Coordinates of N, CA and C in Angstrom, one line a residue:
W1200 N 266.9 129.8 45.4 CA 267.6 130.5 46.4 C 269.1 130.5 46.2
R1201 N 269.7 131.6 46.3 CA 271.2 131.6 46.2 C 271.7 132.4 47.4
F1202 N 272.8 131.9 47.9 CA 273.5 132.5 49.0 C 274.8 133.0 48.6
A1203 N 275.1 134.3 48.8 CA 276.4 134.8 48.5 C 277.4 134.3 49.4
M1204 N 278.5 133.8 48.9 CA 279.6 133.3 49.8 C 280.6 134.5 50.0
R1205 N 280.9 134.8 51.2 CA 281.7 135.9 51.6 C 283.0 135.4 52.3
R1206 N 284.1 135.9 51.9 CA 285.3 135.6 52.6 C 285.8 137.0 53.2
T1207 N 286.1 137.0 54.5 CA 286.7 138.2 55.0 C 288.1 138.3 54.7
G1208 N 288.7 139.5 54.8 CA 290.1 139.7 54.5 C 291.0 138.9 55.4
N1209 N 292.1 138.4 54.8 CA 293.0 137.6 55.6 C 294.3 138.4 56.0
A1210 N 294.3 139.6 55.8 CA 295.5 140.4 56.1 C 295.9 140.3 57.5
N1211 N 295.0 140.0 58.4 CA 295.4 139.9 59.8 C 295.7 138.5 60.2
G1212 N 295.7 137.5 59.3 CA 296.0 136.2 59.6 C 294.9 135.3 60.0
S1213 N 293.6 135.8 60.0 CA 292.5 135.0 60.4 C 292.2 134.0 59.3
V1214 N 291.7 132.8 59.7 CA 291.4 131.8 58.7 C 289.9 131.8 58.4
T1215 N 289.6 132.0 57.1 CA 288.2 132.0 56.7 C 287.9 130.9 55.6
D1216 N 288.8 130.0 55.4 CA 288.7 129.0 54.4 C 289.3 127.8 54.9
L1217 N 288.6 126.6 54.8 CA 289.1 125.4 55.4 C 290.5 125.0 54.7
Q1218 N 290.6 125.3 53.4 CA 291.9 125.0 52.8 C 293.0 125.8 53.4
D1219 N 292.8 127.0 53.7 CA 293.8 127.8 54.4 C 294.1 127.2 55.7
L1220 N 293.1 126.8 56.5 CA 293.3 126.2 57.8 C 294.1 124.9 57.7
L1221 N 293.9 124.1 56.7 CA 294.7 122.9 56.5 C 296.1 123.2 56.2
G1222 N 296.4 124.3 55.6 CA 297.8 124.8 55.5 C 298.5 124.2 54.3
G1223 N 298.0 124.1 53.2 CA 298.7 123.6 52.0 C 299.1 124.8 51.1
G1224 N 298.9 126.0 51.6 CA 299.2 127.2 50.7 C 298.1 127.3 49.7
D1225 N 298.1 126.4 48.7 CA 297.0 126.5 47.7 C 295.9 125.6 48.0
G1226 N 295.9 124.9 49.2 CA 294.9 124.0 49.6 C 295.0 122.6 49.0
N1227 N 296.1 122.3 48.2 CA 296.3 121.0 47.6 C 297.1 120.1 48.6
P1228 N 296.4 119.0 49.0 CA 297.1 118.1 50.0 C 298.4 117.5 49.4
L1229 N 298.5 117.3 48.1 CA 299.7 116.7 47.5 C 300.8 117.8 47.5
A1230 N 300.5 119.0 47.3 CA 301.5 120.1 47.4 C 302.0 120.2 48.8
A1231 N 301.1 120.1 49.8 CA 301.4 120.2 51.2 C 302.4 119.1 51.6
A1232 N 302.0 117.9 51.1 CA 302.9 116.7 51.4 C 304.3 116.9 50.7
A1233 N 304.3 117.4 49.5 CA 305.6 117.6 48.8 C 306.4 118.6 49.6
A1234 N 305.8 119.6 50.1 CA 306.5 120.6 50.9 C 307.1 120.0 52.2
R1235 N 306.5 119.0 52.7 CA 307.0 118.3 53.9 C 308.1 117.2 53.5
G1236 N 308.2 117.0 52.2 CA 309.2 116.0 51.7 C 308.6 114.7 51.6
A1237 N 307.3 114.6 51.6 CA 306.6 113.3 51.4 C 306.2 113.1 49.9
S1238 N 306.2 111.8 49.5 CA 305.8 111.5 48.1 C 304.3 111.2 48.1
S1239 N 303.7 111.2 46.9 CA 302.3 110.9 46.8 C 302.0 109.5 47.3
G1240 N 303.0 108.6 47.3 CA 302.8 107.3 47.8 C 302.7 107.3 49.3
D1241 N 303.2 108.3 50.0 CA 303.1 108.4 51.4 C 301.6 108.7 51.8
L1242 N 300.8 109.2 50.9 CA 299.5 109.5 51.2 C 298.5 108.3 51.0
S1243 N 299.0 107.2 50.5 CA 298.2 106.1 50.3 C 297.9 105.3 51.6
T1244 N 296.9 104.5 51.6 CA 296.5 103.8 52.8 C 297.6 102.8 53.1
G1245 N 298.3 102.3 52.1 CA 299.3 101.3 52.4 C 300.5 101.8 53.2
S1246 N 300.7 103.1 53.2 CA 301.9 103.6 53.9 C 301.4 104.2 55.3
A1247 N 300.2 104.0 55.6 CA 299.7 104.6 56.9 C 300.4 104.0 58.1
L1248 N 300.8 102.8 58.1 CA 301.4 102.2 59.3 C 302.7 102.8 59.6
S1249 N 303.4 103.2 58.5 CA 304.8 103.8 58.7 C 304.8 105.2 59.1
E1250 N 303.6 105.9 59.0 CA 303.6 107.3 59.3 C 303.4 107.6 60.8
R1251 N 303.9 108.7 61.2 CA 303.6 109.1 62.6 C 302.2 109.6 62.8
A1252 N 301.8 109.7 64.0 CA 300.4 110.1 64.3 C 300.2 111.6 63.7
P1253 N 299.0 111.9 63.2 CA 298.8 113.2 62.7 C 298.9 114.3 63.8
E1254 N 299.4 115.4 63.4 CA 299.6 116.5 64.4 C 298.3 117.1 64.8
R1255 N 297.3 117.2 63.9 CA 296.1 117.9 64.2 C 294.9 117.0 63.8
V1256 N 293.8 117.2 64.5 CA 292.5 116.6 64.1 C 291.5 117.8 64.1
F1257 N 290.6 117.8 63.1 CA 289.6 118.8 63.0 C 288.2 118.2 63.4
I1258 N 287.6 118.8 64.3 CA 286.2 118.4 64.7 C 285.3 119.4 64.1
V1259 N 284.6 119.0 63.1 CA 283.6 119.8 62.4 C 282.2 119.5 62.8
S1260 N 281.5 120.5 63.4 CA 280.2 120.3 63.9 C 279.3 121.5 63.6
N1261 N 278.1 121.4 64.0 CA 277.2 122.5 63.8 C 277.6 123.7 64.7
S1262 N 278.0 123.4 65.9 CA 278.3 124.5 66.9 C 279.6 124.2 67.6
L1263 N 280.2 125.3 68.0 CA 281.5 125.2 68.7 C 281.2 124.9 70.2
P1264 N 282.1 124.3 70.9 CA 281.9 123.9 72.3 C 282.2 125.1 73.2
L1265 N 281.5 126.2 73.0 CA 281.7 127.4 73.7 C 280.4 128.0 74.3
I1266 N 280.5 128.7 75.4 CA 279.4 129.5 75.9 C 279.8 130.9 75.6
M1267 N 278.9 131.7 75.0 CA 279.1 133.0 74.5 C 278.1 134.0 75.1
T1268 N 278.6 135.1 75.7 CA 277.7 136.1 76.2 C 278.3 137.5 75.8
K1269 N 277.3 138.4 75.6 CA 277.7 139.8 75.3 C 278.3 140.4 76.5
D1270 N 279.6 140.8 76.5 CA 280.2 141.4 77.6 C 281.4 142.2 77.1
E1271 N 281.1 143.5 77.0 CA 282.2 144.4 76.4 C 283.4 144.4 77.2
A1272 N 283.3 144.4 78.5 CA 284.5 144.5 79.4 C 285.4 143.2 79.2
A1273 N 284.7 142.1 79.2 CA 285.5 140.8 79.0 C 286.1 140.7 77.6
G1274 N 285.5 141.2 76.6 CA 286.0 141.1 75.3 C 287.0 142.2 74.9
R1275 N 287.0 143.3 75.6 CA 287.8 144.4 75.2 C 289.3 144.0 75.0
P1276 N 289.9 143.2 75.9 CA 291.4 142.9 75.6 C 291.6 142.2 74.3
Y1277 N 290.6 141.6 73.8 CA 290.7 140.8 72.6 C 290.1 141.5 71.3
G1278 N 289.7 142.7 71.5 CA 289.2 143.5 70.4 C 287.8 143.3 70.0
H1279 N 287.0 142.7 70.8 CA 285.6 142.5 70.5 C 284.7 142.7 71.8
S1280 N 283.5 142.4 71.7 CA 282.6 142.7 72.9 C 281.9 141.4 73.4
Y1281 N 282.6 140.3 73.4 CA 282.0 139.0 73.9 C 282.9 138.3 74.9
K1282 N 282.2 137.6 75.8 CA 282.9 136.7 76.7 C 282.7 135.3 76.2
F1283 N 283.8 134.5 76.2 CA 283.8 133.1 75.8 C 284.3 132.3 76.8
E1284 N 283.7 131.1 77.0 CA 284.3 130.1 77.9 C 283.9 128.7 77.4
V1285 N 284.8 127.7 77.7 CA 284.5 126.4 77.2 C 283.3 125.8 77.9
D1286 N 282.4 125.2 77.1 CA 281.3 124.5 77.5 C 281.7 123.0 77.8
G1287 N 282.0 122.7 79.0 CA 282.5 121.3 79.3 C 281.4 120.3 79.1
D1288 N 280.2 120.6 79.1 CA 279.1 119.7 78.9 C 278.9 119.4 77.4
S1289 N 279.5 120.1 76.5 CA 279.3 120.0 75.1 C 279.9 118.7 74.6
I1290 N 279.2 117.9 73.8 CA 279.7 116.7 73.3 C 281.0 117.0 72.4
Y1291 N 281.0 118.1 71.8 CA 282.1 118.5 70.9 C 283.4 118.8 71.7
D1292 N 283.2 119.3 72.9 CA 284.4 119.5 73.8 C 284.9 118.2 74.3
Q1293 N 283.9 117.3 74.6 CA 284.3 116.0 75.0 C 285.1 115.2 73.9
C1294 N 284.6 115.4 72.7 CA 285.3 114.8 71.5 C 286.7 115.3 71.4
R1295 N 286.9 116.6 71.6 CA 288.2 117.2 71.6 C 289.1 116.7 72.6
E1296 N 288.6 116.6 73.9 CA 289.4 116.1 75.0 C 289.8 114.6 74.7
G1297 N 288.9 113.8 74.1 CA 289.2 112.4 73.8 C 290.2 112.2 72.8
T1298 N 290.3 113.1 71.9 CA 291.4 113.0 70.8 C 292.8 113.4 71.3
L1299 N 292.8 114.1 72.4 CA 294.1 114.5 73.0 C 294.7 113.6 74.0
V1300 N 293.9 112.6 74.4 CA 294.3 111.6 75.4 C 295.5 110.8 74.8
D1301 N 296.4 110.5 75.7 CA 297.6 109.7 75.3 C 298.3 110.2 74.1
G1302 N 298.3 111.4 73.8 CA 299.0 112.0 72.7 C 298.6 111.5 71.3
Q1303 N 297.4 111.1 71.2 CA 296.9 110.6 69.9 C 297.0 111.7 68.8
F1304 N 296.7 112.9 69.2 CA 296.9 114.1 68.3 C 297.6 115.2 69.2
A1305 N 298.4 116.0 68.5 CA 299.0 117.1 69.2 C 298.0 118.3 69.4
K1306 N 297.1 118.4 68.5 CA 296.2 119.6 68.6 C 294.8 119.2 68.0
A1307 N 293.7 119.6 68.7 CA 292.4 119.4 68.2 C 291.8 120.8 67.9
I1308 N 291.3 120.9 66.7 CA 290.7 122.2 66.3 C 289.2 122.0 66.0
N1309 N 288.3 122.8 66.7 CA 286.9 122.7 66.5 C 286.5 123.7 65.4
I1310 N 285.7 123.3 64.5 CA 285.1 124.2 63.4 C 283.6 124.1 63.5
G1311 N 283.0 125.3 63.6 CA 281.5 125.3 63.7 C 281.0 126.7 64.0
Q1312 N 279.7 126.8 64.2 CA 279.0 128.1 64.4 C 279.0 128.5 65.9
L1313 N 278.9 129.8 66.1 CA 278.7 130.3 67.4 C 277.2 130.4 67.7
P1314 N 276.9 130.4 69.0 CA 275.5 130.4 69.4 C 274.8 131.7 69.1
Q1315 N 275.5 132.8 68.8 CA 274.9 134.1 68.5 C 275.6 134.6 67.3
Q1316 N 274.9 135.6 66.6 CA 275.5 136.2 65.5 C 276.5 137.3 66.0
V1317 N 277.6 137.4 65.2 CA 278.6 138.4 65.6 C 278.6 139.5 64.5
D1318 N 278.6 140.8 64.9 CA 278.6 141.8 63.9 C 279.8 141.7 63.0
F1319 N 279.6 142.0 61.7 CA 280.7 141.8 60.7 C 282.0 142.5 61.1
E1320 N 281.9 143.7 61.7 CA 283.1 144.4 62.1 C 283.9 143.7 63.2
E1321 N 283.3 142.8 64.0 CA 284.0 142.1 65.0 C 284.4 140.7 64.7
Q1322 N 284.0 140.2 63.5 CA 284.3 138.8 63.2 C 285.7 138.5 63.1
D1323 N 286.6 139.3 62.6 CA 288.0 139.0 62.5 C 288.6 138.9 63.9
A1324 N 288.3 139.9 64.8 CA 288.8 139.9 66.2 C 288.3 138.6 66.9
V1325 N 287.0 138.3 66.8 CA 286.5 137.1 67.4 C 287.2 135.8 66.9
T1326 N 287.4 135.8 65.6 CA 288.1 134.6 65.0 C 289.5 134.5 65.5
R1327 N 290.3 135.6 65.5 CA 291.6 135.5 66.1 C 291.6 135.1 67.5
D1328 N 290.7 135.6 68.3 CA 290.7 135.3 69.7 C 290.4 133.8 69.9
L1329 N 289.3 133.3 69.2 CA 288.9 131.9 69.4 C 290.0 130.9 68.9
E1330 N 290.7 131.3 67.9 CA 291.7 130.4 67.4 C 292.9 130.4 68.4
A1331 N 293.2 131.5 68.9 CA 294.4 131.6 69.9 C 294.1 131.0 71.2
R1332 N 292.9 131.3 71.8 CA 292.6 130.8 73.1 C 292.0 129.5 73.2
F1333 N 291.2 129.1 72.2 CA 290.3 127.9 72.3 C 290.5 126.9 71.2
N1334 N 291.4 127.1 70.3 CA 291.6 126.3 69.1 C 290.2 126.0 68.4
C1335 N 289.5 127.1 68.3 CA 288.2 127.0 67.6 C 288.2 128.0 66.4
S1336 N 287.6 127.5 65.3 CA 287.5 128.4 64.1 C 286.0 128.5 63.8
P1337 N 285.5 129.7 64.0 CA 284.0 129.9 63.8 C 283.7 130.1 62.3
V1338 N 282.5 129.6 62.0 CA 281.9 129.7 60.7 C 280.7 130.7 60.8
Y1339 N 280.7 131.8 60.1 CA 279.7 132.8 60.2 C 278.7 132.6 59.0
L1340 N 277.5 132.3 59.4 CA 276.4 132.1 58.4 C 275.3 133.2 58.6
P1341 N 274.7 133.7 57.5 CA 273.6 134.6 57.6 C 272.4 133.8 58.3
D1342 N 271.6 134.5 59.0 CA 270.5 133.9 59.7 C 269.6 133.0 58.8
E1343 N 269.3 133.4 57.6 CA 268.4 132.6 56.7 C 269.1 131.3 56.3
C1344 N 270.4 131.4 56.0 CA 271.1 130.2 55.6 C 271.2 129.3 56.8
K1345 N 271.5 129.8 58.0 CA 271.6 129.0 59.2 C 270.3 128.2 59.5
E1346 N 269.2 128.9 59.4 CA 267.9 128.3 59.6 C 267.6 127.2 58.6
L1347 N 267.8 127.5 57.3 CA 267.5 126.5 56.3 C 268.5 125.3 56.4
F1348 N 269.7 125.6 56.6 CA 270.8 124.6 56.7 C 270.5 123.6 57.9
Y1349 N 270.4 124.2 59.1 CA 270.4 123.3 60.2 C 269.0 122.8 60.5
K1350 N 268.0 123.7 60.7 CA 266.7 123.2 61.0 C 266.0 122.6 59.8
G1351 N 266.4 123.1 58.6 CA 265.8 122.5 57.4 C 266.5 121.3 56.9
F1352 N 267.6 121.4 56.2 CA 268.2 120.2 55.6 C 268.7 119.2 56.6
C1353 N 269.5 119.7 57.5 CA 270.2 118.8 58.5 C 269.1 118.0 59.3
K1354 N 268.2 118.7 59.9 CA 267.2 118.0 60.7 C 266.2 117.2 59.9
Q1355 N 265.8 117.7 58.8 CA 264.7 117.1 58.0 C 265.3 116.0 57.1
Y1356 N 266.5 116.1 56.7 CA 267.0 115.1 55.7 C 268.2 114.3 56.3
L1357 N 269.2 115.0 56.7 CA 270.4 114.2 57.2 C 270.2 113.4 58.4
W1358 N 269.4 113.9 59.3 CA 269.1 113.2 60.5 C 268.4 111.9 60.2
Q1359 N 267.4 111.9 59.3 CA 266.7 110.7 58.8 C 267.7 109.7 58.1
L1360 N 268.6 110.3 57.3 CA 269.5 109.5 56.6 C 270.5 108.7 57.6
M1361 N 270.9 109.5 58.6 CA 271.9 108.9 59.6 C 271.2 107.9 60.6
H1362 N 269.8 108.0 60.6 CA 269.1 107.1 61.5 C 268.2 106.1 60.7
Y1363 N 268.6 105.9 59.5 CA 268.0 104.8 58.7 C 266.6 105.0 58.3
V1364 N 266.2 106.3 58.2 CA 264.8 106.6 57.7 C 264.9 106.9 56.3
L1365 N 264.9 105.9 55.4 CA 265.1 106.1 54.0 C 263.9 105.5 53.2
P1366 N 263.8 105.8 51.9 CA 264.6 106.6 51.0 C 264.1 108.0 50.9
M1367 N 264.9 108.8 50.4 CA 264.6 110.2 50.2 C 265.3 110.6 48.9
S1368 N 264.7 111.4 48.1 CA 265.3 111.8 46.8 C 264.8 113.2 46.4
P1369 N 265.4 113.8 45.4 CA 264.9 115.1 45.0 C 263.5 115.1 44.4
T1370 N 263.0 113.9 44.0 CA 261.6 113.8 43.5 C 260.6 113.5 44.7
D1371 N 261.1 113.2 45.9 CA 260.3 113.0 47.0 C 259.6 114.3 47.4
A1372 N 258.3 114.2 47.7 CA 257.5 115.5 48.0 C 258.1 116.2 49.2
R1373 N 258.8 115.4 50.1 CA 259.4 116.0 51.3 C 260.6 116.8 51.0
F1374 N 261.2 116.6 49.9 CA 262.5 117.3 49.5 C 262.3 118.7 49.2
Q1375 N 263.0 119.6 49.9 CA 262.9 121.1 49.6 C 264.2 121.5 49.1
R1376 N 264.2 121.9 47.8 CA 265.5 122.2 47.1 C 266.2 123.4 47.8
H1377 N 265.4 124.4 48.2 CA 266.1 125.6 48.8 C 266.8 125.2 50.1
Q1378 N 266.3 124.2 50.9 CA 267.0 123.7 52.1 C 268.3 123.0 51.7
W1379 N 268.3 122.2 50.6 CA 269.5 121.5 50.2 C 270.5 122.6 49.7
Q1380 N 270.1 123.6 49.0 CA 271.0 124.7 48.6 C 271.6 125.4 49.8
A1381 N 270.8 125.6 50.9 CA 271.4 126.2 52.1 C 272.4 125.3 52.7
D1382 N 272.2 123.9 52.6 CA 273.2 123.0 53.2 C 274.5 123.1 52.3
I1383 N 274.4 123.2 51.0 CA 275.6 123.3 50.2 C 276.3 124.7 50.5
A1384 N 275.6 125.7 50.7 CA 276.2 127.0 51.0 C 276.9 127.0 52.3
A1385 N 276.2 126.4 53.4 CA 276.8 126.3 54.7 C 278.1 125.5 54.7
N1386 N 278.1 124.4 53.9 CA 279.3 123.6 53.9 C 280.5 124.2 53.1
K1387 N 280.2 125.1 52.2 CA 281.2 125.8 51.4 C 281.9 126.8 52.3
R1388 N 281.2 127.3 53.3 CA 281.9 128.3 54.2 C 282.9 127.7 55.0

């Protein structure tokens, strides 16, 4: 199984690549540090105590802490046909709120999937809207990749790994190579 990786155009300023979101121009953290006037030594763990608190924290999860409904009237001002609101019950929203307490971070950015598929023609508008209003950066996965990645590899392998149900290996009869490839494809997006 191979999944084609697609990047949408960035002419409108939307972020479709984590390296672009991190903001180092070329995605190189050392180059970004140099642009801020920091040396490579400033990136070591030994200098962590002398640095100020990070400006941003990224919360990367399977889904965004949003409720999404098809509503052309609500989405029209933003150039798409969806209504979005924060899901206060989402653990990912609670993580975001926790990171902002006491000024620990200036900004929390959620990265993840939306609960529904968005037509390709509306993806840039949805991305701009969610970044501006909710500090969320959506990841768009094809249905097949989403199914194999989340319900396949994450639920069948990573869940067991994180809950101490071991060992598992590529030679284990339970290992499905196409699900692992979907996990790799989803994480590259």
